[in-house]
CSV table of N, CA and C in Angstrom, one decimal:
chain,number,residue,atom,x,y,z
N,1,UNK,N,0.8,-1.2,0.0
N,1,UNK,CA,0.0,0.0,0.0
N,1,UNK,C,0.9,1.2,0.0
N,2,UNK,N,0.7,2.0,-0.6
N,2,UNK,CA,1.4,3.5,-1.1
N,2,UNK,C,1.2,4.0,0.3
N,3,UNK,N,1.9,5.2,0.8
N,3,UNK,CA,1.6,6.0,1.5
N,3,UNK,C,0.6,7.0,1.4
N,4,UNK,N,0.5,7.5,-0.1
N,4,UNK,CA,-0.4,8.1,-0.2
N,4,UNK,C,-1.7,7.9,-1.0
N,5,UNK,N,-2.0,6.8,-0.3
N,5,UNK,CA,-3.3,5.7,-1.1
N,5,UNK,C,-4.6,6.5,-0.4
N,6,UNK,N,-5.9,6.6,-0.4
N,6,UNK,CA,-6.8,6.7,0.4
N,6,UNK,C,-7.1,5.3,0.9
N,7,UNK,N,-7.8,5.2,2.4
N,7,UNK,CA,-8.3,4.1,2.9
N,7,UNK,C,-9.1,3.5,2.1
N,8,UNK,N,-9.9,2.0,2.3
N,8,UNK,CA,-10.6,1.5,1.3
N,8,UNK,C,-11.4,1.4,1.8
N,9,UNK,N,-11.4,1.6,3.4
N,9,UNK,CA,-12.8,1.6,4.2
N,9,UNK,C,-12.5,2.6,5.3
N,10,UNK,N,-13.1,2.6,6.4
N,10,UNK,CA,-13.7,3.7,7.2
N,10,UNK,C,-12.1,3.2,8.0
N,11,UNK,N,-11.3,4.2,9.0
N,11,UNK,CA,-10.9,3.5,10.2
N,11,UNK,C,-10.9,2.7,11.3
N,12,UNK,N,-10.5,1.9,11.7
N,12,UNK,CA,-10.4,1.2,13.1
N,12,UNK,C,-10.1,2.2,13.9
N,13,UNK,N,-10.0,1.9,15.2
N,13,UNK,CA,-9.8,2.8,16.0
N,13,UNK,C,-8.4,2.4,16.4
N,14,UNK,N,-7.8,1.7,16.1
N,14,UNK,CA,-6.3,1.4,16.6
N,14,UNK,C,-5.6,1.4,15.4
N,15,UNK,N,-6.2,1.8,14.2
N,15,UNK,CA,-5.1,1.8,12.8
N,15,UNK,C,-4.3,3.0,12.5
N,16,UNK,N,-4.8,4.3,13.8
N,16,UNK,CA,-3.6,5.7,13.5
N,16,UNK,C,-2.2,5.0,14.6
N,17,UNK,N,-2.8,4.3,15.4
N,17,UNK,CA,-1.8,3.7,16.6
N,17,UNK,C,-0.7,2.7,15.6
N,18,UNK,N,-1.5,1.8,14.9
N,18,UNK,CA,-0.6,0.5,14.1
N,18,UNK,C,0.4,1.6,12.8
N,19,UNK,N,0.0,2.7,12.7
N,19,UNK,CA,0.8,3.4,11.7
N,19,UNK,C,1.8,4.2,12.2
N,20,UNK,N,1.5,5.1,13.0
N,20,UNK,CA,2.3,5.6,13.7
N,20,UNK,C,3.1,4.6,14.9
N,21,UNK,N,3.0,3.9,15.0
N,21,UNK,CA,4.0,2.7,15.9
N,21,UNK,C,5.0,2.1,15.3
N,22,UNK,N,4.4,1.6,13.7
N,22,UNK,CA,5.3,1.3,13.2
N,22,UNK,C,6.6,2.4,12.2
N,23,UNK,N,6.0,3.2,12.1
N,23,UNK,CA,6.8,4.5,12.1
N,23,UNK,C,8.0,4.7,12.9
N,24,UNK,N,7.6,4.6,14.4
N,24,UNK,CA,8.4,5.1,15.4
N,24,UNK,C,9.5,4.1,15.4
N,25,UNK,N,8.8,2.6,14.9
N,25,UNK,CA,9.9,1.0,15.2
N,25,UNK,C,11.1,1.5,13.8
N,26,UNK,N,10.2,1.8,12.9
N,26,UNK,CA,11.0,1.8,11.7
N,26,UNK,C,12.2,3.0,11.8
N,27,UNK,N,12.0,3.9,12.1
N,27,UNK,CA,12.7,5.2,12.4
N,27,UNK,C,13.8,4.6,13.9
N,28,UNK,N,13.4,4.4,14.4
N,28,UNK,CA,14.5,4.0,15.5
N,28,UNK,C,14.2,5.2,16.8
N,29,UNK,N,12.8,5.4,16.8
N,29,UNK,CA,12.4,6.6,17.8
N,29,UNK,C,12.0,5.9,19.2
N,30,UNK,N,12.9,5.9,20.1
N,30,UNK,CA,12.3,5.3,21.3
N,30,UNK,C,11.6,6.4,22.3
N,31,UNK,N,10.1,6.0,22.0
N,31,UNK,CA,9.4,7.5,22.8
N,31,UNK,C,8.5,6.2,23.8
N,32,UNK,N,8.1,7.0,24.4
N,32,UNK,CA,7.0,6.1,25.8
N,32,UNK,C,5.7,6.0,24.9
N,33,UNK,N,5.3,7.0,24.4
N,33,UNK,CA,4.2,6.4,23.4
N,33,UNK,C,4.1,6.7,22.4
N,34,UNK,N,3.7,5.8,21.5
N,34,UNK,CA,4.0,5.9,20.2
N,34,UNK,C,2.8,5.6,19.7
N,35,UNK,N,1.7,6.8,19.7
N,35,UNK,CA,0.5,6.8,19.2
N,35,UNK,C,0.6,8.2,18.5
N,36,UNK,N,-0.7,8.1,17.8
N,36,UNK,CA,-1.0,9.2,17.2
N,36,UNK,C,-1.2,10.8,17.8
N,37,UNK,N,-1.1,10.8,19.2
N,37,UNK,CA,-1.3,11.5,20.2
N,37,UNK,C,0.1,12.4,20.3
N,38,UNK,N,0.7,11.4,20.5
N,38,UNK,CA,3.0,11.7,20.5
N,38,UNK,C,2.8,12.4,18.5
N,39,UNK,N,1.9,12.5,18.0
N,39,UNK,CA,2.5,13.1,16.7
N,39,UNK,C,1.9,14.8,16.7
N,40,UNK,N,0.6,14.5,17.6
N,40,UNK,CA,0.2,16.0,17.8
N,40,UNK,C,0.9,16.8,18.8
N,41,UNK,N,1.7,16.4,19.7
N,41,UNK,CA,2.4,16.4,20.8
N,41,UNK,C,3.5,17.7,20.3
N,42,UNK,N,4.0,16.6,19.6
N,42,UNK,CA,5.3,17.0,18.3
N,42,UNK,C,5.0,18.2,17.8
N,43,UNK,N,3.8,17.6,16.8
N,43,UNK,CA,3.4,19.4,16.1
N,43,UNK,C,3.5,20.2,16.3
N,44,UNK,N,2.7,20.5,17.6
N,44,UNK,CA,2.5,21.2,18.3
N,44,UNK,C,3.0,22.5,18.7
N,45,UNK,N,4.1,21.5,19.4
N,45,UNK,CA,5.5,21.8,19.9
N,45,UNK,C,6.9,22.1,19.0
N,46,UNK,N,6.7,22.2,18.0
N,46,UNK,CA,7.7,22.7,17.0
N,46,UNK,C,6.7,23.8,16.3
N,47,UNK,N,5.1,23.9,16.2
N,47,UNK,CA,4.9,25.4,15.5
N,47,UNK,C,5.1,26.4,16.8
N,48,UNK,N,5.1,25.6,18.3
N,48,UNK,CA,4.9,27.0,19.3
N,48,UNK,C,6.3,27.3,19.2
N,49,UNK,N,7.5,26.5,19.5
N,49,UNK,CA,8.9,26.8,19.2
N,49,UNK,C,9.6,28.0,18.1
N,50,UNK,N,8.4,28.1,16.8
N,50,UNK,CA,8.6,28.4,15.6
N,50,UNK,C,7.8,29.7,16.0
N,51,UNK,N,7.0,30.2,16.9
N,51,UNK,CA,6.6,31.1,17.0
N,51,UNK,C,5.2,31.7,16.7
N,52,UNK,N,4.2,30.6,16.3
N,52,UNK,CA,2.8,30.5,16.3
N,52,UNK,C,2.2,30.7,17.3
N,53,UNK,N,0.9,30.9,17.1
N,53,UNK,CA,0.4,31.6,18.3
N,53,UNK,C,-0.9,30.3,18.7
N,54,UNK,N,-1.0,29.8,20.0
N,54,UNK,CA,-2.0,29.4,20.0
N,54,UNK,C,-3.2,29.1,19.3
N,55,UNK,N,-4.0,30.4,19.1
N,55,UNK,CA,-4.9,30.4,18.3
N,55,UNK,C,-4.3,29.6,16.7
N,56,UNK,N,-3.1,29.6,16.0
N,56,UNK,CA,-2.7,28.9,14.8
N,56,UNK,C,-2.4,27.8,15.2
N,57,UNK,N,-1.7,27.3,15.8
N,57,UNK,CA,-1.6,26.4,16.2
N,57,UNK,C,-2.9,25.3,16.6
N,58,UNK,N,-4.1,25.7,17.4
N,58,UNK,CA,-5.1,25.0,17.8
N,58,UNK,C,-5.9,25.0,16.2
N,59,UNK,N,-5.9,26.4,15.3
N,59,UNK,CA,-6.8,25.8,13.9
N,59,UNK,C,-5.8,24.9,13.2
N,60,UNK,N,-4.7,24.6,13.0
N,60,UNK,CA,-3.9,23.8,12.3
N,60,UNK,C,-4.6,22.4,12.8
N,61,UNK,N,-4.4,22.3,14.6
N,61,UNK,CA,-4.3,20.9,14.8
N,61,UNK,C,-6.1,20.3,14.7
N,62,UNK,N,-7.0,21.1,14.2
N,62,UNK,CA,-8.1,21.2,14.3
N,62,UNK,C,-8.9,21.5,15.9
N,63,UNK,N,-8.1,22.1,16.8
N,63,UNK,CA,-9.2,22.2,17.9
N,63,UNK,C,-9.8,23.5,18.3
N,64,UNK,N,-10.8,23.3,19.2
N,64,UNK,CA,-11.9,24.2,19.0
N,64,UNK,C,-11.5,25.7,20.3
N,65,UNK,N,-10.7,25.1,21.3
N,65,UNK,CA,-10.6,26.4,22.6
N,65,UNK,C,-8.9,26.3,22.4
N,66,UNK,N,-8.2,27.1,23.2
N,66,UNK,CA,-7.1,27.5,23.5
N,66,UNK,C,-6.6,26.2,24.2
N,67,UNK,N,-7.7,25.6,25.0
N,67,UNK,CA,-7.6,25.0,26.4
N,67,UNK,C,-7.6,23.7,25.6
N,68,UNK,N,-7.9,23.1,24.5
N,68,UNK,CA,-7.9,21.8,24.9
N,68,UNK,C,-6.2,22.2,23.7
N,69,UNK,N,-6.0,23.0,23.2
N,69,UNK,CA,-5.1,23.3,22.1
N,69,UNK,C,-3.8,23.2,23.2
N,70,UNK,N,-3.8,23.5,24.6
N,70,UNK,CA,-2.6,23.7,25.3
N,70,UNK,C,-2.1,22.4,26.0
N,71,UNK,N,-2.9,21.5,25.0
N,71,UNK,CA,-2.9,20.3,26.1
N,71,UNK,C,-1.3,19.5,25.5
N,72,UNK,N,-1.5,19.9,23.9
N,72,UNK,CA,-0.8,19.2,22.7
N,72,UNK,C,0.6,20.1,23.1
N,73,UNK,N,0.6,21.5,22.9
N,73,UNK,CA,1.2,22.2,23.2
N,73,UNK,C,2.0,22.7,24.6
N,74,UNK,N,2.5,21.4,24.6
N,74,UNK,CA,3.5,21.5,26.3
N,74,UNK,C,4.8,22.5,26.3
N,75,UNK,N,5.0,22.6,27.6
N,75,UNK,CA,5.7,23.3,27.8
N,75,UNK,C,7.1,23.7,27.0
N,76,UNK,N,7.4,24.6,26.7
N,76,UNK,CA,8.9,24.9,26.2
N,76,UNK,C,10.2,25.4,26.9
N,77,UNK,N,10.6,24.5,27.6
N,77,UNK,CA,11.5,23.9,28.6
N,77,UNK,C,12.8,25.1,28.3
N,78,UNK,N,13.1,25.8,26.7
N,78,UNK,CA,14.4,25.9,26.5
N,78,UNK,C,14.0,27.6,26.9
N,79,UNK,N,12.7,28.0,26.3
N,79,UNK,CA,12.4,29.4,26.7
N,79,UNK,C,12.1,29.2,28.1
N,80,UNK,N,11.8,28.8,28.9
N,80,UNK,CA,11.7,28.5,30.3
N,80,UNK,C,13.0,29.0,30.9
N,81,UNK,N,14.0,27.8,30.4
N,81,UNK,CA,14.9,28.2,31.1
N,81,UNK,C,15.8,29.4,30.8
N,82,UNK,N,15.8,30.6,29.7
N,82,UNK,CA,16.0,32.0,29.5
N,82,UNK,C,15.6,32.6,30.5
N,83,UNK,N,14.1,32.4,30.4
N,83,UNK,CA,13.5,33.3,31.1
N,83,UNK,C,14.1,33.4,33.2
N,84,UNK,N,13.9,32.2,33.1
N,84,UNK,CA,14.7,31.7,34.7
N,84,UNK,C,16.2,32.3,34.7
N,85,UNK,N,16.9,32.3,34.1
N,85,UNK,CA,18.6,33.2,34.1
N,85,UNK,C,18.0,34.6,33.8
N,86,UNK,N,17.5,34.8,33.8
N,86,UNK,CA,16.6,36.4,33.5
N,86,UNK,C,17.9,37.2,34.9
N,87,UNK,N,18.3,37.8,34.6
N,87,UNK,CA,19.3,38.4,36.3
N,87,UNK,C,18.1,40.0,36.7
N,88,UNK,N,17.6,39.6,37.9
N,88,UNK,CA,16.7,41.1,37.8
N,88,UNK,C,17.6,42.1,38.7
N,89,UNK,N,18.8,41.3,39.0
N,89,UNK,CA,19.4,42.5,39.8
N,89,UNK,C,19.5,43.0,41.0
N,90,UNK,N,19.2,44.2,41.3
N,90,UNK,CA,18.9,43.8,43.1
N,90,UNK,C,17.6,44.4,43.3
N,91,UNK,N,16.8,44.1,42.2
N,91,UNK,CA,14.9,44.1,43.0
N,91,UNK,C,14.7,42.6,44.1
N,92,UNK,N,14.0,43.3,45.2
N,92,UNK,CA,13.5,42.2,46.2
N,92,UNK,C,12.1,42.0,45.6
């Protein structure tokens, strides 16, 4: 089957998991989960890195509030830690 075949029937509910799993085996990606979930995860997380704004980000990944969009969109650990060496000086 091509990669870019259309299905020939409706989805299973475990066939984005059997594709994306085998992806991750084939690639040599050792993640804790390897579902379709770990790919929005990703997305996510490289448009917010790249500088998108929530709202683009949540229409891209198709969701409807900020809030469930922030779920995909975890934390960014490397602007985190900028902002924490921040030196404010001598404010108490």
């Amino acid at each position: 089957m091509s990669l870019h075949a259309s299905p020939r029937r409706p989805l299973k509910a475990g066939s984005i998991y059997d594709v994306a799993n085998r992806r991750f085996v084939a690639l040599g990606i050792d993640a804790a989960h390897r579902v379709g979930h770990a790919l929005r995860h990703a997305c996510a997380s490289r448009l917010l890195a790249e500088g998108l704004s929530m709202k683009e980000i949540g229409d891209h990944l198709g969701r409807r509030s900020a809030a469930t969009t922030s779920i995909y969109a975890k934390v960014n650990m490397e602007a985190l830690r900028a902002v924490g060496a921040f030196d404010l000086g001598e404010l108490e």
